[in-house]
Amino acid sequence: MSVERYLIVKSPLNIECFNVKIKLICITFTWIYSALMIMIQLFSKNSFVLEGMLTSCSFDYLSRDSLSRCYMLLMLVGGFVIPFMLIIIFYVLTKKEIKKKNNYFFRMNSSELRRSLNSMSLIEDNSLNSREMGPILTKKDLVEGGTKICEWKEKFLPAKKNTSSERKTSSTQSSKNYYYFLLRREKRVLKRIILNVTCFCLAWMPYVIMTLTAQFGNNIENYINPFSTSIPGIIAKISSIYNPILYTLTNKNCKNYYKRLLRISKE
């Protein structure tokens, strides 16, 4: 999922072309990788044993022979360290890609803003110059018919300056709003990354601690019992339930889709 998110952010226009291909490659690689990890233990001497309350099976991490210890370390690296590092790497790359695109769009928006302001200023200057070429009636007394004196004191230039300044102020405010929108977007992505990585660690870290303690700890019979070994396994398996919910509900489009489904079902 972290790889897919990175590819979507990096090439959003081409994702429809290779979206199915990437998914098939990831699914095939996951099945082959998992099958190889299981087959090593399946054809070994110890194979799989019942763990915890004898309701589930796992690899034998209580035996301390060299084969069991090597397989436990292999599962630790291949089942926890490598996936954890891949999640971290691709989420960091996703964060950098979003930040780079935000900076690009902000620079593009700023350049468009400067061009629009320059064009508006040029139009204002041209209109003012055209007015200055005509008879501007300021600080003069105009005599009409030799009897009536009309004094004109209207000044057009300050009014136009105020209009131009108001436009610049509104454009600057819109640029600030756009910048704050990009900043909020980066914060949402960062929170999502922290949430996903934290949930992954909370799900599998107790199981890792239990296996390492069983292999390298002293006096393990005092705290390694069926109840204490079943709790980490339950926590790790619950991650298969909340992972899809976590990855879908943190997406705004998915939330809107589920809301529409609920409204349709109520109707």
C-alpha positions as protocol buffer text, in pm:
chain_id: "A"
residue {
  index: 1
  type: MET
  ca { x: 0 y: 0 z: 0 }
}
residue {
  index: 2
  type: SER
  ca { x: 285 y: 240 z: 74 }
}
residue {
  index: 3
  type: VAL
  ca { x: 440 y: 161 z: -266 }
}
residue {
  index: 4
  type: GLU
  ca { x: 107 y: 223 z: -439 }
}
residue {
  index: 5
  type: ARG
  ca { x: 60 y: 556 z: -263 }
}
residue {
  index: 6
  type: TYR
  ca { x: 407 y: 666 z: -364 }
}
residue {
  index: 7
  type: LEU
  ca { x: 347 y: 576 z: -729 }
}
residue {
  index: 8
  type: ILE
  ca { x: 10 y: 755 z: -730 }
}
residue {
  index: 9
  type: VAL
  ca { x: 166 y: 1072 z: -588 }
}
residue {
  index: 10
  type: LYS
  ca { x: 469 y: 1056 z: -818 }
}
residue {
  index: 11
  type: SER
  ca { x: 282 y: 992 z: -1145 }
}
residue {
  index: 12
  type: PRO
  ca { x: -87 y: 1071 z: -1100 }
}
residue {
  index: 13
  type: LEU
  ca { x: -147 y: 1103 z: -1475 }
}
residue {
  index: 14
  type: ASN
  ca { x: 3 y: 763 z: -1562 }
}
residue {
  index: 15
  type: ILE
  ca { x: -138 y: 565 z: -1271 }
}
residue {
  index: 16
  type: GLU
  ca { x: -437 y: 440 z: -1472 }
}
residue {
  index: 17
  type: CYS
  ca { x: -206 y: 285 z: -1731 }
}
residue {
  index: 18
  type: PHE
  ca { x: -3 y: 69 z: -1493 }
}
residue {
  index: 19
  type: ASN
  ca { x: -228 y: 55 z: -1188 }
}
residue {
  index: 20
  type: VAL
  ca { x: -350 y: -301 z: -1259 }
}
residue {
  index: 21
  type: LYS
  ca { x: 0 y: -412 z: -1357 }
}
residue {
  index: 22
  type: ILE
  ca { x: 155 y: -277 z: -1037 }
}
residue {
  index: 23
  type: LYS
  ca { x: -113 y: -442 z: -824 }
}
residue {
  index: 24
  type: LEU
  ca { x: -59 y: -779 z: -991 }
}
residue {
  index: 25
  type: ILE
  ca { x: 317 y: -752 z: -944 }
}
residue {
  index: 26
  type: CYS
  ca { x: 279 y: -661 z: -575 }
}
residue {
  index: 27
  type: ILE
  ca { x: 30 y: -944 z: -510 }
}
residue {
  index: 28
  type: THR
  ca { x: 248 y: -1200 z: -689 }
}
residue {
  index: 29
  type: PHE
  ca { x: 561 y: -1087 z: -506 }
}
residue {
  index: 30
  type: THR
  ca { x: 380 y: -1100 z: -170 }
}
residue {
  index: 31
  type: TRP
  ca { x: 257 y: -1456 z: -226 }
}
residue {
  index: 32
  type: ILE
  ca { x: 598 y: -1580 z: -344 }
}
residue {
  index: 33
  type: TYR
  ca { x: 779 y: -1405 z: -58 }
}
residue {
  index: 34
  type: SER
  ca { x: 538 y: -1545 z: 202 }
}
residue {
  index: 35
  type: ALA
  ca { x: 550 y: -1895 z: 52 }
}
residue {
  index: 36
  type: LEU
  ca { x: 929 y: -1903 z: 62 }
}
residue {
  index: 37
  type: MET
  ca { x: 935 y: -1787 z: 425 }
}
residue {
  index: 38
  type: ILE
  ca { x: 684 y: -2055 z: 526 }
}
residue {
  index: 39
  type: MET
  ca { x: 834 y: -2341 z: 323 }
}
residue {
  index: 40
  type: ILE
  ca { x: 1167 y: -2308 z: 504 }
}
residue {
  index: 41
  type: GLN
  ca { x: 999 y: -2387 z: 834 }
}
residue {
  index: 42
  type: LEU
  ca { x: 747 y: -2630 z: 685 }
}
residue {
  index: 43
  type: PHE
  ca { x: 1016 y: -2874 z: 571 }
}
residue {
  index: 44
  type: SER
  ca { x: 1242 y: -2829 z: 873 }
}
residue {
  index: 45
  type: LYS
  ca { x: 1268 y: -3065 z: 1170 }
}
residue {
  index: 46
  type: ASN
  ca { x: 1065 y: -2856 z: 1415 }
}
residue {
  index: 47
  type: SER
  ca { x: 805 y: -2734 z: 1166 }
}
residue {
  index: 48
  type: PHE
  ca { x: 510 y: -2546 z: 1321 }
}
residue {
  index: 49
  type: VAL
  ca { x: 384 y: -2589 z: 1677 }
}
residue {
  index: 50
  type: LEU
  ca { x: 79 y: -2482 z: 1874 }
}
residue {
  index: 51
  type: GLU
  ca { x: 127 y: -2160 z: 2068 }
}
residue {
  index: 52
  type: GLY
  ca { x: -46 y: -1973 z: 2347 }
}
residue {
  index: 53
  type: MET
  ca { x: -377 y: -2129 z: 2450 }
}
residue {
  index: 54
  type: LEU
  ca { x: -321 y: -2401 z: 2186 }
}
residue {
  index: 55
  type: THR
  ca { x: -570 y: -2237 z: 1952 }
}
residue {
  index: 56
  type: SER
  ca { x: -324 y: -2123 z: 1683 }
}
residue {
  index: 57
  type: CYS
  ca { x: 5 y: -2240 z: 1537 }
}
residue {
  index: 58
  type: SER
  ca { x: 333 y: -2059 z: 1481 }
}
residue {
  index: 59
  type: PHE
  ca { x: 700 y: -2132 z: 1426 }
}
residue {
  index: 60
  type: ASP
  ca { x: 882 y: -2280 z: 1722 }
}
residue {
  index: 61
  type: TYR
  ca { x: 1044 y: -1980 z: 1889 }
}
residue {
  index: 62
  type: LEU
  ca { x: 1078 y: -2154 z: 2228 }
}
residue {
  index: 63
  type: SER
  ca { x: 1337 y: -2410 z: 2115 }
}
residue {
  index: 64
  type: ARG
  ca { x: 1692 y: -2280 z: 2134 }
}
residue {
  index: 65
  type: ASP
  ca { x: 1866 y: -2506 z: 1886 }
}
residue {
  index: 66
  type: SER
  ca { x: 2063 y: -2344 z: 1606 }
}
residue {
  index: 67
  type: LEU
  ca { x: 1803 y: -2418 z: 1335 }
}
residue {
  index: 68
  type: SER
  ca { x: 1513 y: -2266 z: 1534 }
}
residue {
  index: 69
  type: ARG
  ca { x: 1720 y: -1963 z: 1627 }
}
residue {
  index: 70
  type: CYS
  ca { x: 1829 y: -1901 z: 1267 }
}
residue {
  index: 71
  type: TYR
  ca { x: 1471 y: -1927 z: 1144 }
}
residue {
  index: 72
  type: MET
  ca { x: 1350 y: -1695 z: 1420 }
}
residue {
  index: 73
  type: LEU
  ca { x: 1607 y: -1434 z: 1318 }
}
residue {
  index: 74
  type: LEU
  ca { x: 1510 y: -1484 z: 952 }
}
residue {
  index: 75
  type: MET
  ca { x: 1144 y: -1424 z: 1038 }
}
residue {
  index: 76
  type: LEU
  ca { x: 1241 y: -1120 z: 1245 }
}
residue {
  index: 77
  type: VAL
  ca { x: 1433 y: -963 z: 957 }
}
residue {
  index: 78
  type: GLY
  ca { x: 1207 y: -1076 z: 674 }
}
residue {
  index: 79
  type: GLY
  ca { x: 873 y: -1042 z: 850 }
}
residue {
  index: 80
  type: PHE
  ca { x: 925 y: -725 z: 1053 }
}
residue {
  index: 81
  type: VAL
  ca { x: 1245 y: -529 z: 983 }
}
residue {
  index: 82
  type: ILE
  ca { x: 1225 y: -531 z: 601 }
}
residue {
  index: 83
  type: PRO
  ca { x: 850 y: -444 z: 583 }
}
residue {
  index: 84
  type: PHE
  ca { x: 899 y: -176 z: 847 }
}
residue {
  index: 85
  type: MET
  ca { x: 1191 y: -22 z: 657 }
}
residue {
  index: 86
  type: LEU
  ca { x: 996 y: -35 z: 328 }
}
residue {
  index: 87
  type: ILE
  ca { x: 699 y: 141 z: 489 }
}
residue {
  index: 88
  type: ILE
  ca { x: 927 y: 411 z: 631 }
}
residue {
  index: 89
  type: ILE
  ca { x: 1120 y: 459 z: 305 }
}
residue {
  index: 90
  type: PHE
  ca { x: 818 y: 484 z: 77 }
}
residue {
  index: 91
  type: TYR
  ca { x: 624 y: 709 z: 313 }
}
residue {
  index: 92
  type: VAL
  ca { x: 926 y: 941 z: 341 }
}
residue {
  index: 93
  type: LEU
  ca { x: 952 y: 943 z: -40 }
}
residue {
  index: 94
  type: THR
  ca { x: 579 y: 1016 z: -61 }
}
residue {
  index: 95
  type: LYS
  ca { x: 615 y: 1304 z: 183 }
}
residue {
  index: 96
  type: LYS
  ca { x: 907 y: 1449 z: -17 }
}
residue {
  index: 97
  type: GLU
  ca { x: 716 y: 1411 z: -344 }
}
residue {
  index: 98
  type: ILE
  ca { x: 411 y: 1590 z: -204 }
}
residue {
  index: 99
  type: LYS
  ca { x: 629 y: 1867 z: -66 }
}
residue {
  index: 100
  type: LYS
  ca { x: 806 y: 1905 z: -402 }
}
residue {
  index: 101
  type: LYS
  ca { x: 476 y: 1923 z: -589 }
}
residue {
  index: 102
  type: ASN
  ca { x: 336 y: 2171 z: -337 }
}
residue {
  index: 103
  type: ASN
  ca { x: 640 y: 2394 z: -382 }
}
residue {
  index: 104
  type: TYR
  ca { x: 605 y: 2370 z: -759 }
}
residue {
  index: 105
  type: PHE
  ca { x: 235 y: 2459 z: -755 }
}
residue {
  index: 106
  type: PHE
  ca { x: 299 y: 2742 z: -510 }
}
residue {
  index: 107
  type: ARG
  ca { x: 573 y: 2889 z: -731 }
}
residue {
  index: 108
  type: MET
  ca { x: 351 y: 2850 z: -1034 }
}
residue {
  index: 109
  type: ASN
  ca { x: 64 y: 3018 z: -851 }
}
residue {
  index: 110
  type: SER
  ca { x: 294 y: 3300 z: -736 }
}
residue {
  index: 111
  type: SER
  ca { x: 425 y: 3359 z: -1089 }
}
residue {
  index: 112
  type: GLU
  ca { x: 71 y: 3368 z: -1225 }
}
residue {
  index: 113
  type: LEU
  ca { x: -17 y: 3614 z: -950 }
}
residue {
  index: 114
  type: ARG
  ca { x: 276 y: 3839 z: -1038 }
}
residue {
  index: 115
  type: ARG
  ca { x: 188 y: 3830 z: -1407 }
}
residue {
  index: 116
  type: SER
  ca { x: -173 y: 3918 z: -1336 }
}
residue {
  index: 117
  type: LEU
  ca { x: -70 y: 4205 z: -1108 }
}
residue {
  index: 118
  type: ASN
  ca { x: 173 y: 4336 z: -1367 }
}
residue {
  index: 119
  type: SER
  ca { x: -92 y: 4318 z: -1639 }
}
residue {
  index: 120
  type: MET
  ca { x: -343 y: 4500 z: -1418 }
}
residue {
  index: 121
  type: SER
  ca { x: -88 y: 4768 z: -1334 }
}
residue {
  index: 122
  type: LEU
  ca { x: -7 y: 4809 z: -1704 }
}
residue {
  index: 123
  type: ILE
  ca { x: -375 y: 4852 z: -1789 }
}
residue {
  index: 124
  type: GLU
  ca { x: -414 y: 5108 z: -1510 }
}
residue {
  index: 125
  type: ASP
  ca { x: -111 y: 5304 z: -1630 }
}
residue {
  index: 126
  type: ASN
  ca { x: -234 y: 5303 z: -1990 }
}
residue {
  index: 127
  type: SER
  ca { x: -580 y: 5420 z: -1888 }
}
residue {
  index: 128
  type: LEU
  ca { x: -436 y: 5697 z: -1672 }
}
residue {
  index: 129
  type: ASN
  ca { x: -201 y: 5809 z: -1947 }
}
residue {
  index: 130
  type: SER
  ca { x: -489 y: 5827 z: -2191 }
}
residue {
  index: 131
  type: ARG
  ca { x: -682 y: 6042 z: -1946 }
}
residue {
  index: 132
  type: GLU
  ca { x: -384 y: 6271 z: -1889 }
}
residue {
  index: 133
  type: MET
  ca { x: -366 y: 6343 z: -2261 }
}
residue {
  index: 134
  type: GLY
  ca { x: -718 y: 6493 z: -2246 }
}
residue {
  index: 135
  type: PRO
  ca { x: -839 y: 6799 z: -2054 }
}
residue {
  index: 136
  type: ILE
  ca { x: -825 y: 6712 z: -1686 }
}
residue {
  index: 137
  type: LEU
  ca { x: -1024 y: 6973 z: -1499 }
}
residue {
  index: 138
  type: THR
  ca { x: -856 y: 7012 z: -1162 }
}
residue {
  index: 139
  type: LYS
  ca { x: -778 y: 7341 z: -978 }
}
residue {
  index: 140
  type: LYS
  ca { x: -933 y: 7546 z: -1258 }
}
residue {
  index: 141
  type: ASP
  ca { x: -1236 y: 7764 z: -1278 }
}
residue {
  index: 142
  type: LEU
  ca { x: -1448 y: 7704 z: -1582 }
}
residue {
  index: 143
  type: VAL
  ca { x: -1670 y: 7992 z: -1694 }
}
residue {
  index: 144
  type: GLU
  ca { x: -1978 y: 7891 z: -1887 }
}
residue {
  index: 145
  type: GLY
  ca { x: -2169 y: 8165 z: -2073 }
}
residue {
  index: 146
  type: GLY
  ca { x: -1972 y: 8435 z: -1888 }
}
residue {
  index: 147
  type: THR
  ca { x: -2205 y: 8418 z: -1586 }
}
residue {
  index: 148
  type: LYS
  ca { x: -2169 y: 8080 z: -1413 }
}
residue {
  index: 149
  type: ILE
  ca { x: -1846 y: 7953 z: -1257 }
}
residue {
  index: 150
  type: CYS
  ca { x: -1809 y: 7582 z: -1197 }
}
residue {
  index: 151
  type: GLU
  ca { x: -1523 y: 7455 z: -989 }
}
residue {
  index: 152
  type: TRP
  ca { x: -1423 y: 7094 z: -1056 }
}
residue {
  index: 153
  type: LYS
  ca { x: -1224 y: 6922 z: -781 }
}
residue {
  index: 154
  type: GLU
  ca { x: -1267 y: 6557 z: -867 }
}
residue {
  index: 155
  type: LYS
  ca { x: -941 y: 6371 z: -885 }
}
residue {
  index: 156
  type: PHE
  ca { x: -948 y: 6039 z: -1063 }
}
residue {
  index: 157
  type: LEU
  ca { x: -593 y: 5925 z: -997 }
}
residue {
  index: 158
  type: PRO
  ca { x: -620 y: 5855 z: -619 }
}
residue {
  index: 159
  type: ALA
  ca { x: -939 y: 5658 z: -672 }
}
residue {
  index: 160
  type: LYS
  ca { x: -767 y: 5441 z: -932 }
}
residue {
  index: 161
  type: LYS
  ca { x: -470 y: 5392 z: -704 }
}
residue {
  index: 162
  type: ASN
  ca { x: -699 y: 5269 z: -428 }
}
residue {
  index: 163
  type: THR
  ca { x: -864 y: 5026 z: -670 }
}
residue {
  index: 164
  type: SER
  ca { x: -528 y: 4888 z: -777 }
}
residue {
  index: 165
  type: SER
  ca { x: -412 y: 4851 z: -416 }
}
residue {
  index: 166
  type: GLU
  ca { x: -733 y: 4671 z: -325 }
}
residue {
  index: 167
  type: ARG
  ca { x: -676 y: 4426 z: -609 }
}
residue {
  index: 168
  type: LYS
  ca { x: -321 y: 4364 z: -496 }
}
residue {
  index: 169
  type: THR
  ca { x: -439 y: 4309 z: -138 }
}
residue {
  index: 170
  type: SER
  ca { x: -707 y: 4059 z: -242 }
}
residue {
  index: 171
  type: SER
  ca { x: -462 y: 3874 z: -470 }
}
residue {
  index: 172
  type: THR
  ca { x: -204 y: 3856 z: -192 }
}
residue {
  index: 173
  type: GLN
  ca { x: -468 y: 3724 z: 45 }
}
residue {
  index: 174
  type: SER
  ca { x: -568 y: 3453 z: -203 }
}
residue {
  index: 175
  type: SER
  ca { x: -202 y: 3355 z: -238 }
}
residue {
  index: 176
  type: LYS
  ca { x: -172 y: 3325 z: 140 }
}
residue {
  index: 177
  type: ASN
  ca { x: -487 y: 3112 z: 154 }
}
residue {
  index: 178
  type: TYR
  ca { x: -345 y: 2884 z: -115 }
}
residue {
  index: 179
  type: TYR
  ca { x: -20 y: 2850 z: 80 }
}
residue {
  index: 180
  type: TYR
  ca { x: -209 y: 2762 z: 400 }
}
residue {
  index: 181
  type: PHE
  ca { x: -407 y: 2502 z: 204 }
}
residue {
  index: 182
  type: LEU
  ca { x: -82 y: 2336 z: 91 }
}
residue {
  index: 183
  type: LEU
  ca { x: 53 y: 2350 z: 445 }
}
residue {
  index: 184
  type: ARG
  ca { x: -258 y: 2182 z: 585 }
}
residue {
  index: 185
  type: ARG
  ca { x: -230 y: 1917 z: 317 }
}
residue {
  index: 186
  type: GLU
  ca { x: 127 y: 1837 z: 418 }
}
residue {
  index: 187
  type: LYS
  ca { x: 25 y: 1815 z: 783 }
}
residue {
  index: 188
  type: ARG
  ca { x: -255 y: 1571 z: 700 }
}
residue {
  index: 189
  type: VAL
  ca { x: -14 y: 1351 z: 505 }
}
residue {
  index: 190
  type: LEU
  ca { x: 238 y: 1360 z: 790 }
}
residue {
  index: 191
  type: LYS
  ca { x: -29 y: 1263 z: 1045 }
}
residue {
  index: 192
  type: ARG
  ca { x: -139 y: 976 z: 821 }
}
residue {
  index: 193
  type: ILE
  ca { x: 220 y: 850 z: 792 }
}
residue {
  index: 194
  type: ILE
  ca { x: 273 y: 863 z: 1168 }
}
residue {
  index: 195
  type: LEU
  ca { x: -58 y: 684 z: 1228 }
}
residue {
  index: 196
  type: ASN
  ca { x: 17 y: 400 z: 985 }
}
residue {
  index: 197
  type: VAL
  ca { x: 371 y: 341 z: 1111 }
}
residue {
  index: 198
  type: THR
  ca { x: 259 y: 356 z: 1476 }
}
residue {
  index: 199
  type: CYS
  ca { x: -19 y: 103 z: 1420 }
}
residue {
  index: 200
  type: PHE
  ca { x: 221 y: -132 z: 1241 }
}
residue {
  index: 201
  type: CYS
  ca { x: 467 y: -114 z: 1532 }
}
residue {
  index: 202
  type: LEU
  ca { x: 195 y: -157 z: 1795 }
}
residue {
  index: 203
  type: ALA
  ca { x: 65 y: -465 z: 1614 }
}
residue {
  index: 204
  type: TRP
  ca { x: 390 y: -654 z: 1567 }
}
residue {
  index: 205
  type: MET
  ca { x: 631 y: -518 z: 1827 }
}
residue {
  index: 206
  type: PRO
  ca { x: 487 y: -729 z: 2116 }
}
residue {
  index: 207
  type: TYR
  ca { x: 531 y: -1044 z: 1905 }
}
residue {
  index: 208
  type: VAL
  ca { x: 891 y: -948 z: 1823 }
}
residue {
  index: 209
  type: ILE
  ca { x: 967 y: -882 z: 2189 }
}
residue {
  index: 210
  type: MET
  ca { x: 814 y: -1216 z: 2288 }
}
residue {
  index: 211
  type: THR
  ca { x: 1019 y: -1418 z: 2037 }
}
residue {
  index: 212
  type: LEU
  ca { x: 1344 y: -1240 z: 2125 }
}
residue {
  index: 213
  type: THR
  ca { x: 1279 y: -1290 z: 2496 }
}
residue {
  index: 214
  type: ALA
  ca { x: 1204 y: -1659 z: 2443 }
}
residue {
  index: 215
  type: GLN
  ca { x: 1529 y: -1707 z: 2252 }
}
residue {
  index: 216
  type: PHE
  ca { x: 1774 y: -1494 z: 2446 }
}
residue {
  index: 217
  type: GLY
  ca { x: 1610 y: -1426 z: 2784 }
}
residue {
  index: 218
  type: ASN
  ca { x: 1696 y: -1581 z: 3118 }
}
residue {
  index: 219
  type: ASN
  ca { x: 1450 y: -1759 z: 3348 }
}
residue {
  index: 220
  type: ILE
  ca { x: 1182 y: -1747 z: 3080 }
}
residue {
  index: 221
  type: GLU
  ca { x: 966 y: -2000 z: 3265 }
}
residue {
  index: 222
  type: ASN
  ca { x: 873 y: -1723 z: 3510 }
}
residue {
  index: 223
  type: TYR
  ca { x: 698 y: -1505 z: 3252 }
}
residue {
  index: 224
  type: ILE
  ca { x: 663 y: -1720 z: 2937 }
}
residue {
  index: 225
  type: ASN
  ca { x: 334 y: -1906 z: 2975 }
}
residue {
  index: 226
  type: PRO
  ca { x: 36 y: -1991 z: 2750 }
}
residue {
  index: 227
  type: PHE
  ca { x: -145 y: -1670 z: 2841 }
}
residue {
  index: 228
  type: SER
  ca { x: 152 y: -1435 z: 2790 }
}
residue {
  index: 229
  type: THR
  ca { x: 237 y: -1592 z: 2454 }
}
residue {
  index: 230
  type: SER
  ca { x: -121 y: -1577 z: 2324 }
}
residue {
  index: 231
  type: ILE
  ca { x: -165 y: -1200 z: 2380 }
}
residue {
  index: 232
  type: PRO
  ca { x: 104 y: -1087 z: 2126 }
}
residue {
  index: 233
  type: GLY
  ca { x: -33 y: -1329 z: 1868 }
}
residue {
  index: 234
  type: ILE
  ca { x: -387 y: -1193 z: 1908 }
}
residue {
  index: 235
  type: ILE
  ca { x: -266 y: -832 z: 1881 }
}
residue {
  index: 236
  type: ALA
  ca { x: -68 y: -913 z: 1565 }
}
residue {
  index: 237
  type: LYS
  ca { x: -360 y: -1093 z: 1400 }
}
residue {
  index: 238
  type: ILE
  ca { x: -604 y: -811 z: 1483 }
}
residue {
  index: 239
  type: SER
  ca { x: -395 y: -589 z: 1253 }
}
residue {
  index: 240
  type: SER
  ca { x: -547 y: -777 z: 959 }
}
residue {
  index: 241
  type: ILE
  ca { x: -885 y: -639 z: 1069 }
}
residue {
  index: 242
  type: TYR
  ca { x: -805 y: -274 z: 1133 }
}
residue {
  index: 243
  type: ASN
  ca { x: -546 y: -226 z: 855 }
}
residue {
  index: 244
  type: PRO
  ca { x: -805 y: -205 z: 573 }
}
residue {
  index: 245
  type: ILE
  ca { x: -1020 y: 26 z: 787 }
}
residue {
  index: 246
  type: LEU
  ca { x: -719 y: 243 z: 867 }
}
residue {
  index: 247
  type: TYR
  ca { x: -603 y: 274 z: 507 }
}
residue {
  index: 248
  type: THR
  ca { x: -951 y: 346 z: 369 }
}
residue {
  index: 249
  type: LEU
  ca { x: -1098 y: 578 z: 631 }
}
residue {
  index: 250
  type: THR
  ca { x: -791 y: 804 z: 621 }
}
residue {
  index: 251
  type: ASN
  ca { x: -874 y: 869 z: 256 }
}
residue {
  index: 252
  type: LYS
  ca { x: -1130 y: 1143 z: 201 }
}
residue {
  index: 253
  type: ASN
  ca { x: -1268 y: 990 z: -119 }
}
residue {
  index: 254
  type: CYS
  ca { x: -1325 y: 655 z: 52 }
}
residue {
  index: 255
  type: LYS
  ca { x: -1505 y: 822 z: 341 }
}
residue {
  index: 256
  type: ASN
  ca { x: -1733 y: 1008 z: 103 }
}
residue {
  index: 257
  type: TYR
  ca { x: -1801 y: 684 z: -85 }
}
residue {
  index: 258
  type: TYR
  ca { x: -1901 y: 502 z: 235 }
}
residue {
  index: 259
  type: LYS
  ca { x: -2124 y: 792 z: 334 }
}
residue {
  index: 260
  type: ARG
  ca { x: -2302 y: 769 z: 0 }
}
residue {
  index: 261
  type: LEU
  ca { x: -2344 y: 394 z: 47 }
}
residue {
  index: 262
  type: LEU
  ca { x: -2496 y: 445 z: 392 }
}
residue {
  index: 263
  type: ARG
  ca { x: -2737 y: 706 z: 257 }
}
residue {
  index: 264
  type: ILE
  ca { x: -2842 y: 473 z: -24 }
}
residue {
  index: 265
  type: SER
  ca { x: -2896 y: 182 z: 216 }
}
residue {
  index: 266
  type: LYS
  ca { x: -3109 y: 398 z: 446 }
}
residue {
  index: 267
  type: GLU
  ca { x: -3327 y: 507 z: 156 }
}
